[in-house]
Coordinates of C-alpha atoms in Angstrom, one line a residue:
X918 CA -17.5 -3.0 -16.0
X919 CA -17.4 -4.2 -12.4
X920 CA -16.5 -7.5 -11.3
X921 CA -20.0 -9.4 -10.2
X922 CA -17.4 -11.2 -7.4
X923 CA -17.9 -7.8 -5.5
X924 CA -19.3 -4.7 -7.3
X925 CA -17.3 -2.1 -6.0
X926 CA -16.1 1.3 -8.2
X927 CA -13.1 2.5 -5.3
X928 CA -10.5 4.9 -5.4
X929 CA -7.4 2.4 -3.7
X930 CA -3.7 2.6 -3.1
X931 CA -1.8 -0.9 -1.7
X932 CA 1.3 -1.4 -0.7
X933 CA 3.6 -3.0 -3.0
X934 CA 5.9 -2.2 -5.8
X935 CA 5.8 -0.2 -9.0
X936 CA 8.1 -0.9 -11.8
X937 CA 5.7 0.6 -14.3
X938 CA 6.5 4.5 -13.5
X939 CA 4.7 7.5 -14.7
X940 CA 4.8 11.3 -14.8
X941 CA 7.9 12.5 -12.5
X942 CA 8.3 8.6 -11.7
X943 CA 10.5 7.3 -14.4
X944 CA 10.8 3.9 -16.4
X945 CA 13.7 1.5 -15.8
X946 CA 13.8 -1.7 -17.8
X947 CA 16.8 -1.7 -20.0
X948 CA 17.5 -5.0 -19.1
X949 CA 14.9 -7.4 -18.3
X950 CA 14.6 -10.7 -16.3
X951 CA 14.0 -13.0 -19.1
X952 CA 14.8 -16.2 -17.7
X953 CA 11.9 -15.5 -14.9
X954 CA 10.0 -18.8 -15.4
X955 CA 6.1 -18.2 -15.5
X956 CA 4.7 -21.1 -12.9
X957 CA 1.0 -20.1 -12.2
X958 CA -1.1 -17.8 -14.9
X959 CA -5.0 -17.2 -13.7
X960 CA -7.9 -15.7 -15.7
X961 CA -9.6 -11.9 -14.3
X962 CA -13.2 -12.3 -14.0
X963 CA -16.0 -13.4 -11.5
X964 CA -15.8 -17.2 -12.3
X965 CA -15.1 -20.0 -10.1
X966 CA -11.2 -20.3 -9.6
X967 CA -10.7 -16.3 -11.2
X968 CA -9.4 -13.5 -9.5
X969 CA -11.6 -10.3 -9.5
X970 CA -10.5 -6.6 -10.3
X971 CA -12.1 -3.7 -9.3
X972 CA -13.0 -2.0 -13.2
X973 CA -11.4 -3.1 -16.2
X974 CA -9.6 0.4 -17.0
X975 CA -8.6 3.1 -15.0
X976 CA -11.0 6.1 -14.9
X977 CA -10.2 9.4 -13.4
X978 CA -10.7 9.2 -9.3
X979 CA -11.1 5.5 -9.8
X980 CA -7.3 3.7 -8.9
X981 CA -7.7 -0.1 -10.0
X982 CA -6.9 -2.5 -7.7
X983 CA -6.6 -6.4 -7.6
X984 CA -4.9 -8.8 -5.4
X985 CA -3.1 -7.7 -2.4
X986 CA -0.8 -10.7 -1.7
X987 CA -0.2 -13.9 -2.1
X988 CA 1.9 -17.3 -0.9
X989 CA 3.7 -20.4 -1.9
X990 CA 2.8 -23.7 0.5
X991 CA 5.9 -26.6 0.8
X992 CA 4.3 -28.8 -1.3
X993 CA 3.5 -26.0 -4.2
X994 CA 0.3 -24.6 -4.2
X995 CA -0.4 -21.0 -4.7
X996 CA -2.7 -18.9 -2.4
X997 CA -3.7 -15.8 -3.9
X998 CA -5.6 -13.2 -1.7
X999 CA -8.5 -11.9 -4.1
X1000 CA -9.0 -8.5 -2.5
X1001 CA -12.3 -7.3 -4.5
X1002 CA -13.6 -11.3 -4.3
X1003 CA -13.2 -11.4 -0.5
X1004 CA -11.3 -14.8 -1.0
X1005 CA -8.4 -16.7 -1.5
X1006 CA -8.0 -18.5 -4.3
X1007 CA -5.9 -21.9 -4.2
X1008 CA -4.5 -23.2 -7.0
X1009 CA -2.1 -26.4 -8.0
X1010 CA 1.4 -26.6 -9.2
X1011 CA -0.1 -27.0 -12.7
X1012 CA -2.3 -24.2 -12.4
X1013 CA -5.9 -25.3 -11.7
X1014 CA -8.2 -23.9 -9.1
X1015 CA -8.4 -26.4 -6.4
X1016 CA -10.8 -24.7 -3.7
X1017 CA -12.0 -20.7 -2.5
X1018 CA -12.1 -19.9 0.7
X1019 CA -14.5 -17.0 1.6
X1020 CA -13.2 -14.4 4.0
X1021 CA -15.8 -11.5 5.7
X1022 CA -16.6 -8.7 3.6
X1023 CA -16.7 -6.4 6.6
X1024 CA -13.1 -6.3 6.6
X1025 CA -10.0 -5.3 4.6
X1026 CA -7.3 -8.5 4.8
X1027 CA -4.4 -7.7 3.1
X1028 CA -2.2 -10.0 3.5
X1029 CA -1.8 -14.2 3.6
X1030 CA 0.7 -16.3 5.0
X1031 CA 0.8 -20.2 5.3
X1032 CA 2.8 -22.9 7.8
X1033 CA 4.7 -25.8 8.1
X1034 CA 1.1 -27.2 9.1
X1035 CA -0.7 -25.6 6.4
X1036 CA -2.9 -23.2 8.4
X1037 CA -3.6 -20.6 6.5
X1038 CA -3.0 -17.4 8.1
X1039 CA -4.7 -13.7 6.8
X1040 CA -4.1 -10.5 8.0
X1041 CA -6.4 -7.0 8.3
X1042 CA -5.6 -3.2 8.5
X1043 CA -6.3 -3.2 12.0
X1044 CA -4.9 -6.0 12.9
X1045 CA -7.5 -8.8 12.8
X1046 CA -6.0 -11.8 12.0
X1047 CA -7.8 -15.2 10.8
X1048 CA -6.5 -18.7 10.7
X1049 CA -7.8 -21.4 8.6
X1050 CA -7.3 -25.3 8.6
X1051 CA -8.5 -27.4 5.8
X1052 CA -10.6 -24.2 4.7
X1053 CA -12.1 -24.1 7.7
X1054 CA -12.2 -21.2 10.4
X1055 CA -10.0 -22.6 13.5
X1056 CA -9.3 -19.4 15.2
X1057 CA -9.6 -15.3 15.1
X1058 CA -6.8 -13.2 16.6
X1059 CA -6.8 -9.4 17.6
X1060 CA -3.2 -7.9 17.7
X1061 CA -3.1 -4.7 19.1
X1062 CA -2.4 -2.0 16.8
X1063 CA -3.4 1.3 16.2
X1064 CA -6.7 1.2 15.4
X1065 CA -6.8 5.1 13.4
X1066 CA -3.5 4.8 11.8
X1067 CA -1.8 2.5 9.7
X1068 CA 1.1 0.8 11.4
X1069 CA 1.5 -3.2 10.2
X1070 CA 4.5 -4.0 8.2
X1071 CA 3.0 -7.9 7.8
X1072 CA 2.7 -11.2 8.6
X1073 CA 5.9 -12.9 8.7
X1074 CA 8.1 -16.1 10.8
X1075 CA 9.6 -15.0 13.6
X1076 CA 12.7 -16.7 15.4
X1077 CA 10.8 -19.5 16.8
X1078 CA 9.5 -20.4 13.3
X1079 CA 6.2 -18.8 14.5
X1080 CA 3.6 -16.8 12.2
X1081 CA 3.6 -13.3 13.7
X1082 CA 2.6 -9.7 12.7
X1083 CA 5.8 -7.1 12.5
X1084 CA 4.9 -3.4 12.2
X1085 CA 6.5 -0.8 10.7
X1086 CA 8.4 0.5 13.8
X1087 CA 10.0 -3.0 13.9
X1088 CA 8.5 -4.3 16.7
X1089 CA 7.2 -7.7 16.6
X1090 CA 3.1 -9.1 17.9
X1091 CA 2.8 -12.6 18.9
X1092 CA -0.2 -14.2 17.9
X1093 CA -0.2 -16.2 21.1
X1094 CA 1.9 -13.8 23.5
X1095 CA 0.3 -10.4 23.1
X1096 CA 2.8 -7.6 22.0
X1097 CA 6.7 -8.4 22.3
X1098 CA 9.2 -5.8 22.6
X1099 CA 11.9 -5.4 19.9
X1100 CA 14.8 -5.1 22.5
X1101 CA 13.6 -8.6 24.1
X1102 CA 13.9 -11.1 21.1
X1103 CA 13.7 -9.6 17.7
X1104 CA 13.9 -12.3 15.0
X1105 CA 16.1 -9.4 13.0
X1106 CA 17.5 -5.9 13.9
X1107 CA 18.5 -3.3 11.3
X1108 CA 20.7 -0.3 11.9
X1109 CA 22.3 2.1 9.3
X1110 CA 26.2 1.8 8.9
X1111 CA 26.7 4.9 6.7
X1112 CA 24.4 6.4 3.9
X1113 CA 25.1 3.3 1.4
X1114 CA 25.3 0.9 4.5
X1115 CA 22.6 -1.2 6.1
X1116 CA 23.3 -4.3 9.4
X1117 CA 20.9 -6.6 9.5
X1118 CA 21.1 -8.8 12.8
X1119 CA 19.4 -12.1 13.4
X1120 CA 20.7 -14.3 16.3
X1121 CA 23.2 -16.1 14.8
X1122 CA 24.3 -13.9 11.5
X1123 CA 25.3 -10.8 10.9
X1124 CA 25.1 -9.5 7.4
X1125 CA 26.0 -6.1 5.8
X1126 CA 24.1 -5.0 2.6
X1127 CA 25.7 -2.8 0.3
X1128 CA 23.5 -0.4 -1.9
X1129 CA 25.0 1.8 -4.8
X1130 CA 22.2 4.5 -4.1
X1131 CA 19.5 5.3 -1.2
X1132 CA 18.5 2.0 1.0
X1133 CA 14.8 2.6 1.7
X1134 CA 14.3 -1.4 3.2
X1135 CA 16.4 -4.0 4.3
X1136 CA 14.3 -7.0 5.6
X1137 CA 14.4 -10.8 6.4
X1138 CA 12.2 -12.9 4.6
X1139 CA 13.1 -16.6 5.2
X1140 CA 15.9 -18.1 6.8
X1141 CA 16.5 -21.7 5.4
X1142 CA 17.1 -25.1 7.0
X1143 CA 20.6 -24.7 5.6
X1144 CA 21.4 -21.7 7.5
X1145 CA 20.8 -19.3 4.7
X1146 CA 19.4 -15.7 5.1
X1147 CA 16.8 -14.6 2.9
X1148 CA 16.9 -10.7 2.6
X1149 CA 14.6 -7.9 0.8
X1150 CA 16.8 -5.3 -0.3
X1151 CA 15.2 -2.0 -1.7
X1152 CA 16.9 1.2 -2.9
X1153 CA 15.7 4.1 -4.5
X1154 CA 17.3 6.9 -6.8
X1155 CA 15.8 10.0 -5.8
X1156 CA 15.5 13.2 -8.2
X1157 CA 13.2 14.9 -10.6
X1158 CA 12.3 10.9 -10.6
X1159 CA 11.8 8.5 -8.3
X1160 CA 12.8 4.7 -9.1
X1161 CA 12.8 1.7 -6.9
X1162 CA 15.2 -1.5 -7.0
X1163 CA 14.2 -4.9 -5.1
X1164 CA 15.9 -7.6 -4.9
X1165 CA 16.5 -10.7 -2.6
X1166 CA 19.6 -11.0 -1.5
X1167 CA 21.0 -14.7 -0.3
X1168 CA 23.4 -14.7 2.4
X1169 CA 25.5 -17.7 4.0
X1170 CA 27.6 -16.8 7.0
X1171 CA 27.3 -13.0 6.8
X1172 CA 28.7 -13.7 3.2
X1173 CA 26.1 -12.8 0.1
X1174 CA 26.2 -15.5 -2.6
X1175 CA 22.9 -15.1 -4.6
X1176 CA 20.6 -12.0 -5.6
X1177 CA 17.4 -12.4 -7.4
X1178 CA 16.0 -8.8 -9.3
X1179 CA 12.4 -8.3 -9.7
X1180 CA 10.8 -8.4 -13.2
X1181 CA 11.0 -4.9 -14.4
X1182 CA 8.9 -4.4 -18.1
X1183 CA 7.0 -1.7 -19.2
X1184 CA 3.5 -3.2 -18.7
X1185 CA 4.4 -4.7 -15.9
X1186 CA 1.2 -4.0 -13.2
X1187 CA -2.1 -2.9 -14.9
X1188 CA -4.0 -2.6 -11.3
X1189 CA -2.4 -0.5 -8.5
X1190 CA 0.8 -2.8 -6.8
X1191 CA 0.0 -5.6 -4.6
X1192 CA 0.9 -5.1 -1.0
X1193 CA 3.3 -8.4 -1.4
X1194 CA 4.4 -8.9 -4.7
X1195 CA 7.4 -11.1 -3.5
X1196 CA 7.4 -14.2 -1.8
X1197 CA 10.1 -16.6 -0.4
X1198 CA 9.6 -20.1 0.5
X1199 CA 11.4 -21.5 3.6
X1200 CA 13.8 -24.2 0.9
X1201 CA 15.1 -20.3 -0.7
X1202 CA 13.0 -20.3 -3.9
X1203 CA 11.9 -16.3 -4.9
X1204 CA 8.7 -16.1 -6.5
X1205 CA 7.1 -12.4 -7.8
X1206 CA 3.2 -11.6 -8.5
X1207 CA 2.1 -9.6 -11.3
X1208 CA -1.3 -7.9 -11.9
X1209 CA -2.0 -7.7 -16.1
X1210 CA -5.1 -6.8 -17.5
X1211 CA -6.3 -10.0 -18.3
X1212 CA -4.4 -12.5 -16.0
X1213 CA -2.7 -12.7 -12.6
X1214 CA 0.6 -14.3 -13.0
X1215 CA 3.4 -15.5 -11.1
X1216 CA 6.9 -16.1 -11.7
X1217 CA 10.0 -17.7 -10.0
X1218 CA 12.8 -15.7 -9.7
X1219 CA 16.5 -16.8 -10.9
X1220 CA 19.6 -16.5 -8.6
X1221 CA 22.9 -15.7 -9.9
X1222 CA 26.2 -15.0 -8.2
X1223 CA 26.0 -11.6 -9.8
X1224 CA 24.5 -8.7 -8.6
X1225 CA 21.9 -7.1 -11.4
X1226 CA 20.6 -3.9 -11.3
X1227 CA 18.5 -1.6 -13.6
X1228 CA 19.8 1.2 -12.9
X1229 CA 22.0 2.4 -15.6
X1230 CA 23.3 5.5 -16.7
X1231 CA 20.4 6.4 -19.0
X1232 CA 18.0 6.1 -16.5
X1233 CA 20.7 8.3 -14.0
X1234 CA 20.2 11.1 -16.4
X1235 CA 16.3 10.7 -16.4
X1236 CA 15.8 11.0 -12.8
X1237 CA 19.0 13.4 -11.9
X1238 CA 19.4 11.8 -8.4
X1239 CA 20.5 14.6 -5.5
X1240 CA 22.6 13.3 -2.7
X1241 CA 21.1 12.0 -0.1
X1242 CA 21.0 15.0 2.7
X1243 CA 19.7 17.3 0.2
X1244 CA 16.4 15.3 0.0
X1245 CA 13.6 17.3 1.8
X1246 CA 12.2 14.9 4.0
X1247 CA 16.4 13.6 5.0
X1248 CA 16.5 17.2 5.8
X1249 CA 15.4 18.2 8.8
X1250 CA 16.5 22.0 8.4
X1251 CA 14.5 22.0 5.2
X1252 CA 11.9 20.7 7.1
X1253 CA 11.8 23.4 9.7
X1254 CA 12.4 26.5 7.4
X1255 CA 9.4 25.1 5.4
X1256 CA 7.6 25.4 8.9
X1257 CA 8.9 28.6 10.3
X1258 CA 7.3 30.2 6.4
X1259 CA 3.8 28.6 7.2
X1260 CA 1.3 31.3 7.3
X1261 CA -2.2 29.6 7.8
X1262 CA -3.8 31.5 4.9
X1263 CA -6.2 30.2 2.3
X1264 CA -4.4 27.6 -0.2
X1265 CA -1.3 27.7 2.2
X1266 CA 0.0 23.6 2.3
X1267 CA 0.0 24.5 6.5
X1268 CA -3.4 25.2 6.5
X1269 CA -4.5 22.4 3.4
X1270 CA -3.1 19.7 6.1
X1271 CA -5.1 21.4 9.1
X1272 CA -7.8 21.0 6.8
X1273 CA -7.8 17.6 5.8
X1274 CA -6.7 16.6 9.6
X1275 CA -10.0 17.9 10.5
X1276 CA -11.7 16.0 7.5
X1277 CA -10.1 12.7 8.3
X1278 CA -10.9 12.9 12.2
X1279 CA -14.2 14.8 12.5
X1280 CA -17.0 12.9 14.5
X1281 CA -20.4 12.5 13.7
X1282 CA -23.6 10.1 14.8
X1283 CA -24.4 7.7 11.9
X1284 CA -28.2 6.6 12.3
X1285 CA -28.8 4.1 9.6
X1286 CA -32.0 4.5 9.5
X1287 CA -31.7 7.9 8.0
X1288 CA -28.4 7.8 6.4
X1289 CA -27.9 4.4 5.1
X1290 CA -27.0 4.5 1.0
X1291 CA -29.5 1.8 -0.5
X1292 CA -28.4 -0.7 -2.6
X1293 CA -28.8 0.0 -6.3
X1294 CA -27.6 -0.3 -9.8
X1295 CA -25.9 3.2 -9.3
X1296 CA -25.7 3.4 -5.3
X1297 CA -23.6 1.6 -3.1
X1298 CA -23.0 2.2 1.2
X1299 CA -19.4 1.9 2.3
X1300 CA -18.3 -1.4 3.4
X1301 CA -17.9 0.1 7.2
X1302 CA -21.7 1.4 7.2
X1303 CA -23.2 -1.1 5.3
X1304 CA -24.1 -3.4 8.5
X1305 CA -24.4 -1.2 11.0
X1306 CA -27.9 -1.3 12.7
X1307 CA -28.5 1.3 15.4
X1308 CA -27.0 4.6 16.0
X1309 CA -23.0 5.1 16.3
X1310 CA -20.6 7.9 16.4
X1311 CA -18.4 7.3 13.5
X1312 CA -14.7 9.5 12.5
X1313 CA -13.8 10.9 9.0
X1314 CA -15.9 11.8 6.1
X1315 CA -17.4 8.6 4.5
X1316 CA -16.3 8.0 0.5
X1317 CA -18.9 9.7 -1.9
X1318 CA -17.9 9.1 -5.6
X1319 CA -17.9 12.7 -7.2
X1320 CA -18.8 14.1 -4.1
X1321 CA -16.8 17.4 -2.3
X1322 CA -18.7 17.7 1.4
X1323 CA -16.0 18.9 3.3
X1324 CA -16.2 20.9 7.0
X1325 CA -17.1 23.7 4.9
X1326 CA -17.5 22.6 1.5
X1327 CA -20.5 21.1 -0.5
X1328 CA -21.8 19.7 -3.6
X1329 CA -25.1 17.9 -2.2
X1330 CA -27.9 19.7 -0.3
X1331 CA -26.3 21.5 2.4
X1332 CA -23.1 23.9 3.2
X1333 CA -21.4 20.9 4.1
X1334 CA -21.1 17.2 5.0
X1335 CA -23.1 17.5 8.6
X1336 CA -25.1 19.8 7.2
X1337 CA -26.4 18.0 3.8
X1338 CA -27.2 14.3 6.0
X1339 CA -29.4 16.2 8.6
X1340 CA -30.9 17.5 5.2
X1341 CA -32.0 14.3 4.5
X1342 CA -28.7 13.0 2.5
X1343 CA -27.6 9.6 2.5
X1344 CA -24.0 8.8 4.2
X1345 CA -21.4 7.5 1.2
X1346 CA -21.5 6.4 -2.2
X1347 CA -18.8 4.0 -3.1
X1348 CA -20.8 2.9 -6.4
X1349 CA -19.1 4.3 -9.4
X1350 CA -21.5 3.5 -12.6
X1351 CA -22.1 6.8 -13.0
X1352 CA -19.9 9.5 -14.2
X1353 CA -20.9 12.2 -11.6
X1354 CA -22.1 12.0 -7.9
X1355 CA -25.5 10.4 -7.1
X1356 CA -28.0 12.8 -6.0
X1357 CA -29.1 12.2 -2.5
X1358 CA -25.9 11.2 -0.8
X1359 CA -22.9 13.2 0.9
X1360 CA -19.5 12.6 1.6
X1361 CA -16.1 13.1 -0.3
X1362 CA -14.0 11.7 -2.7
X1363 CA -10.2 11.8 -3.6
X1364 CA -10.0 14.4 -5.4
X1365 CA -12.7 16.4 -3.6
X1366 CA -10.8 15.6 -0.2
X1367 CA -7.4 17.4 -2.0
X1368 CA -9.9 20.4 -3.3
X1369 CA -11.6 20.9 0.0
X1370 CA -8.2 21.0 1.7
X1371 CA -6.9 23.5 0.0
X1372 CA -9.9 25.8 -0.4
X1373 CA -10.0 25.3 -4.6
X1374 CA -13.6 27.1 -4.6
X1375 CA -14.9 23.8 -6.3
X1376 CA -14.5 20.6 -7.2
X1377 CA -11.5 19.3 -9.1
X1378 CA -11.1 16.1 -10.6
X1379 CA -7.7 14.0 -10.4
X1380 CA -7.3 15.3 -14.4
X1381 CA -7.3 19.1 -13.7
X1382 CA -6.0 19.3 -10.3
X1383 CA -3.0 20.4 -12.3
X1384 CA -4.4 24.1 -12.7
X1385 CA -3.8 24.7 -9.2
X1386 CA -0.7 22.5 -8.8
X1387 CA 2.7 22.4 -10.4
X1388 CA 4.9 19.2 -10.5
X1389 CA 7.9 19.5 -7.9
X1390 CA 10.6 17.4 -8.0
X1391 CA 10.7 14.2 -5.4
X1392 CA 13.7 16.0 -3.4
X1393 CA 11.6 18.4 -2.8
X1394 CA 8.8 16.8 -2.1
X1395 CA 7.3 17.4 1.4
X1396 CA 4.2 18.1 3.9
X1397 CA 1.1 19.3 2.2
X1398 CA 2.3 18.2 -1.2
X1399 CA -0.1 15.8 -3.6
X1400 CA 0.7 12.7 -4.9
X1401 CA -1.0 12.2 -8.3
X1402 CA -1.9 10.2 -11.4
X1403 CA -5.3 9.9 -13.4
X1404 CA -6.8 7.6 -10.6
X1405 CA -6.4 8.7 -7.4
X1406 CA -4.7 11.4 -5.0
X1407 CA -3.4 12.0 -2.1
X1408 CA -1.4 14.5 0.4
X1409 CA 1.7 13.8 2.3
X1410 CA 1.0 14.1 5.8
X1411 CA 4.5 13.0 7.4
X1412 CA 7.6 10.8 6.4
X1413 CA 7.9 7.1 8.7
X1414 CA 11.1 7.1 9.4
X1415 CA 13.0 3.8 9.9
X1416 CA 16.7 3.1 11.0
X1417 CA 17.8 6.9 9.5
X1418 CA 15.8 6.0 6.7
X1419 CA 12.3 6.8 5.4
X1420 CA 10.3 3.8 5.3
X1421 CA 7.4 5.2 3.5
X1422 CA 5.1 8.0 3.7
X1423 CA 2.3 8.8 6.3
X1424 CA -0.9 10.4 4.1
X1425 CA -4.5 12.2 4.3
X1426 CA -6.6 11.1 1.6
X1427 CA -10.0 9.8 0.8
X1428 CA -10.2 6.3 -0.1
X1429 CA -12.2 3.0 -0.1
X1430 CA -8.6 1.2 0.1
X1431 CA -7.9 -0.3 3.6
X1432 CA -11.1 -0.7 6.3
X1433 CA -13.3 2.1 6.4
X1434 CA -14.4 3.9 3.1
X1435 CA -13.7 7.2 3.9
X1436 CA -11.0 9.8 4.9
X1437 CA -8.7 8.8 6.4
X1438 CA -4.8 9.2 7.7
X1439 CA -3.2 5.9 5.3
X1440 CA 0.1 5.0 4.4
X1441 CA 2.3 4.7 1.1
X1442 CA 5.1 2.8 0.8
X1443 CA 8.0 3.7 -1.6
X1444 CA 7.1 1.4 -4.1
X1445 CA 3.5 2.7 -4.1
X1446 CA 4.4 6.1 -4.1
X1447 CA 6.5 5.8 -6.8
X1448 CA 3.7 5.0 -9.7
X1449 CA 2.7 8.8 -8.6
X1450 CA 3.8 12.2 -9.4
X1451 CA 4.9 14.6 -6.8
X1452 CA 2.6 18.3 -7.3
X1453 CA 2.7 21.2 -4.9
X1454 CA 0.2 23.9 -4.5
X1455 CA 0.4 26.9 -7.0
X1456 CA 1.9 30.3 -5.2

């Protein structure tokens, strides 16, 4: 069931974008992008040259996962960063697996970037960055991010032609000048006109991009030789549903005179959405990852003078979009009457996301000696505890598959997670071959993270949560809510807000996704959050 590259059963959530929509999340595709040419088509497995998934189905509290990102080099060759593998795969223009370079298992990269020069450039959760020449290891960079919270937008060129790492407030890290402040020399600014309005600034353009419904990202990607501006554009139609539009955009003197629309189709993604699905190279060719169940594939995107779309009035009806200052989390009056009614009782949201605040940032001493998970056909330590060696304080609740050890909640030996490892339990369990939690370990998993929050009296799986929760509509979607679908969950901690706009959403949840298999405060963007359905706790 599990890919011999890396034999890991995780619950994972990555960045990216969802076209495949379930639940509240709802389907467009009426008209597809047929004349996509398919350039590079790779086989799942463990082989040489193959890129690795995490399971071959999606099981309840298991999310698949697959490749995070990938990249196009001048001369044509695809770099595909196999997340599960610990790799990137390099392939030719015609397809054929030219070399692997191995990357630490210790760390979660999730993103890959290539130069003029061909240095090979990946980037980690927390900000570790690794460059590559020839396959070899050249150099190892620490930017400094936040270290507990999710903050990096990516790796992208900045003004001077320069591989840097952006973060989601906009501000821009040097890989060989330390931290740069936006307001000194951003390589783009972005500021809201009006609701349907978005400037993006770069030092010698100035380009305003027009959206028909809510602008959720506006971003450079590549400026070309010939002066052209590459530009993400994203918006989303907000209601009962929740669908989200990318394009690229291709501007010339302020003036748009190209768009490229992203492959919508039913079956679209079979894993969970890489974190960079799109990818420009520096001449202005578009090029779009997809995960299917039996091959990775990539396509080249066409650019036409007119502007497509997807959105149509069929799907309008689906989704019954509310206007943009009606949303919850635009609403910050919503937002504070929802506040002003918490009363910190048992099952209250308020008290759910005190709950899982404390899960997420509880300390504890981890003595592997004691507590390290062995190695077996049906145990497996988390990736951040597998190597330690002596005695360290460690935050958050490690990843137990099955398992519901909360501050005050158990289903191993003792009341609760401290409790049941100075019983004599093992820390973590991130193995998933069998269909219930190993006896002998401790920890939590998604769903037992969302069931200890809210005080559920047991365990729930991600397939009955929906006995204590009721689907809410994405306008009213807000703090303390779930996010849910068979494979994983999690709760909406906070909204990242970007120029008057939310960027994505701040979260609690348990998860092997990202460094550190445990819970954890994580981040969804729109696109992610989309492939979910919105829940809220049952009065």
């Amino acid at each position: 069931m599990f890919s011999s590259k890396h034999i890991k059963g995780i619950v994972a959530s990555v960045l990216g974008v969802s076209l495949a929509i379930s639940g509240s999340s709802v389907l467009a595709g009426s008209k597809d992008n047929s004349s996509a040419d398919k350039v590079l088509k790779v086989d799942v497995g463990s082989g040489s040259g193959e890129i690795a998934y995490s399971s071959d189905e999606e099981l309840e509290d298991i999310e698949l996962r697959g490749p995070k990102s990938f990249a196009v080099s001048g001369s044509g060759e695809f770099f595909i960063l196999d997340t599960i593998g610990h790799q990137i795969e390099v392939y030719d223009q015609s397809g054929n697996s030219e070399r692997t370079i191995d990357l630490p298992e210790d760390k979660e990269f999730f993103d890959v970037e290539i130069d003029e020069d061909n240095n090979i450039y990946v980037l980690s959760d927390l900000g570790h960055v690794l460059q590559f020449k020839n396959g070899k290891l050249e150099n190892e960079i620490q930017v400094p991010v936040n270290q507990k919270r999710f903050e990096i937008s990516g790796l992208f060129f900045n003004r001077d032609n320069e591989i840097g790492v952006r973060l989601l407030d906009d501000t821009e890290l040097s890989l060989n000048k330390g931290k740069r402040a936006l307001k000194e020399e951003p390589t783009f600014e972005v500021k809201s006109i009006d609701d349907n309005t978005v400037e993006l600034v770069t030092s010698d353009q100035k380009v305003e991009v027009s959206y028909d419904h809510v602008p959720v990202e506006t971003a450079l990607l590549k400026s070309t030789e010939e002066g052209e501006q590459l530009i993400v554009e994203k918006e989303a139609v907000i209601g009962e549903g929740l669908y989200v539009e990318t394009r690229v955009g291709r501007y010339q003197d302020g003036e748009q005179i190209g768009t490229a629309l992203a492959i919508p189709t039913k079956d679209t993604y079979f894993t969970s959405i890489p974190f960079k699905f799109l990818y420009v190279k520096k001449e202005g060719k578009a090029y779009l990852m997809i995960t299917k169940k039996n091959s990775v594939e990539i396509y080249e995107l066409p650019f036409t003078e007119e502007k497509k779309t997807n959105i149509d009035k069929q799907l309008l009806k689906k989704i019954q979009p509310e206007d943009k200052h009606n949303v919850a989390f635009f609403d910050e009056e919503k937002v504070e009457i929802r506040s002003s009614k918490a009363k910190a009782q048992v099952n209250d949201w308020y008290t759910a996301l005190q709950r899982a605040e404390e899960m997420t940032y509880i300390s504890w001493d981890y003595n592997p000696k004691k507590m390290k998970t062995s190695s077996t056909k049906n145990t497996t330590p988390p990736d951040h505890l597998a190597k330690v060696t002596k005695t360290v304080e460690e935050q958050g609740i490690p990843y137990n598959w099955g398992g519901y050890d909360g501050v005050d909640t158990s289903n191993s030996s003792g009341d609760n997670f401290k409790d049941s490892i100075s019983n004599g339990d093992t820390a973590g369990n991130v193995n998933t071959n069998l269909d219930y939690r190993s006896s002998g370990t401790a920890g939590i998993d998604c769903s037992g993270f969302i069931s200890s929050a809210y005080e559920l009296g047991d365990k729930y799986g991600t397939s009955n949560l929906t006995k204590k929760f009721k689907k809410t509509s994405w306008y009213d979607f807000q703090a303390g809510d779930i996010g849910l679908r068979k494979g994983h969950v999690w709760m909406l901690e906070s909204v990242k807000k970007g120029t008057d706009n939310p960027k994505g959403f701040y979260t609690y949840e348990a998860t092997t996704d990202g460094t550190g298999d445990k819970a954890k405060s994580y981040y969804r963007s729109w696109d992610d959050a989309q492939s979910y359905t919105p829940h809220t706790i049952k009065e």
